[in-house]
XYZ file of C-alpha atoms in Angstrom:
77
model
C -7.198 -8.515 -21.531
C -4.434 -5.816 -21.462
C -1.566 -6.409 -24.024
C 0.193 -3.014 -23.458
C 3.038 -3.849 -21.476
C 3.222 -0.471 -19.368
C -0.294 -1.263 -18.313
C -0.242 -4.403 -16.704
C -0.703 -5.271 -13.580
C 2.414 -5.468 -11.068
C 1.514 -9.372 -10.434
C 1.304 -10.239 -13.739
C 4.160 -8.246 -14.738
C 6.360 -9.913 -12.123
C 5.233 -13.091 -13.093
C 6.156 -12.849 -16.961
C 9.947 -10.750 -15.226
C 10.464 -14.138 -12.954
C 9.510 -16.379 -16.496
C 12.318 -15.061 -18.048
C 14.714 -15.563 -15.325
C 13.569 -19.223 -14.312
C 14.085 -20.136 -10.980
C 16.471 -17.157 -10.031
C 14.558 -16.059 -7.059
C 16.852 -13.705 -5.148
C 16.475 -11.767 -8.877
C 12.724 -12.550 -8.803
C 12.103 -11.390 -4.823
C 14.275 -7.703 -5.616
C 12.114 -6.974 -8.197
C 9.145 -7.531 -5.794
C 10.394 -5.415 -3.462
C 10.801 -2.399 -6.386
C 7.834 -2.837 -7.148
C 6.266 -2.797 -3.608
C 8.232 0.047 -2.330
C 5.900 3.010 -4.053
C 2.954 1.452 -2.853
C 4.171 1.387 1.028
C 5.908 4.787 0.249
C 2.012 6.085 -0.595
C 0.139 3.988 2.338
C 3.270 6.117 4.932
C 2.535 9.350 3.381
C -1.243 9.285 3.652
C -1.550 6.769 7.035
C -3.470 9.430 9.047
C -5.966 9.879 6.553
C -6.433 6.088 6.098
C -6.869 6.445 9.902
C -8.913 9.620 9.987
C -11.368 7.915 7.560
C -11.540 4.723 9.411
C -12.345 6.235 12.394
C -15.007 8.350 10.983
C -16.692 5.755 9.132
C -16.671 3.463 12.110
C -17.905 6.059 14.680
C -21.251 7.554 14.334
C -20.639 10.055 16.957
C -18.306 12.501 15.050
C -17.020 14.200 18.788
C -16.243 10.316 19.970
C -14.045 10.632 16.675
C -12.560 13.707 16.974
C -11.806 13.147 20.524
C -10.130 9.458 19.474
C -8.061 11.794 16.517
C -6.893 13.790 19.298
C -6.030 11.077 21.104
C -3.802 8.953 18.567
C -2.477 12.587 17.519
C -1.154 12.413 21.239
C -0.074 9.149 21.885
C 2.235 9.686 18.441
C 3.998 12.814 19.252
């Protein structure tokens, strides 16, 4: 089990942060959204290539997924 606390996991961490606090949620919930934020900040930088990949691994034909890349790539501009 990790005892370093710079390498613990976010739940954990937040659940030792709202331990000290009590029942203080609106203190509890901000700190869960700090900590979420990078992770959605991440998943909106690289979103096409989580959806290129899908696509490709879901498709054998590779032109049926180029042509549905070229299609999304459309319908978002």
């Amino acid at each position: 089990m990790l005892q370093d606390a710079d390498k613990l996991p976010i739940t954990t961490s937040l659940y030792r942060f709202s331990e000290s606090f009590g029942q203080d949620w609106s203190m509890t919930s901000a700190v869960a959204v700090l900590a979420i934020l990078p992770i959605c900040a991440l998943f909106i930088i690289f979103q096409r290539r989580f959806t290129e990949g899908l696509t490709q691994g879901s498709v054998k034909d590779h032109e049926l997924s180029r042509s549905l890349l070229v299609l999304n790539a459309k319908l978002e501009s």
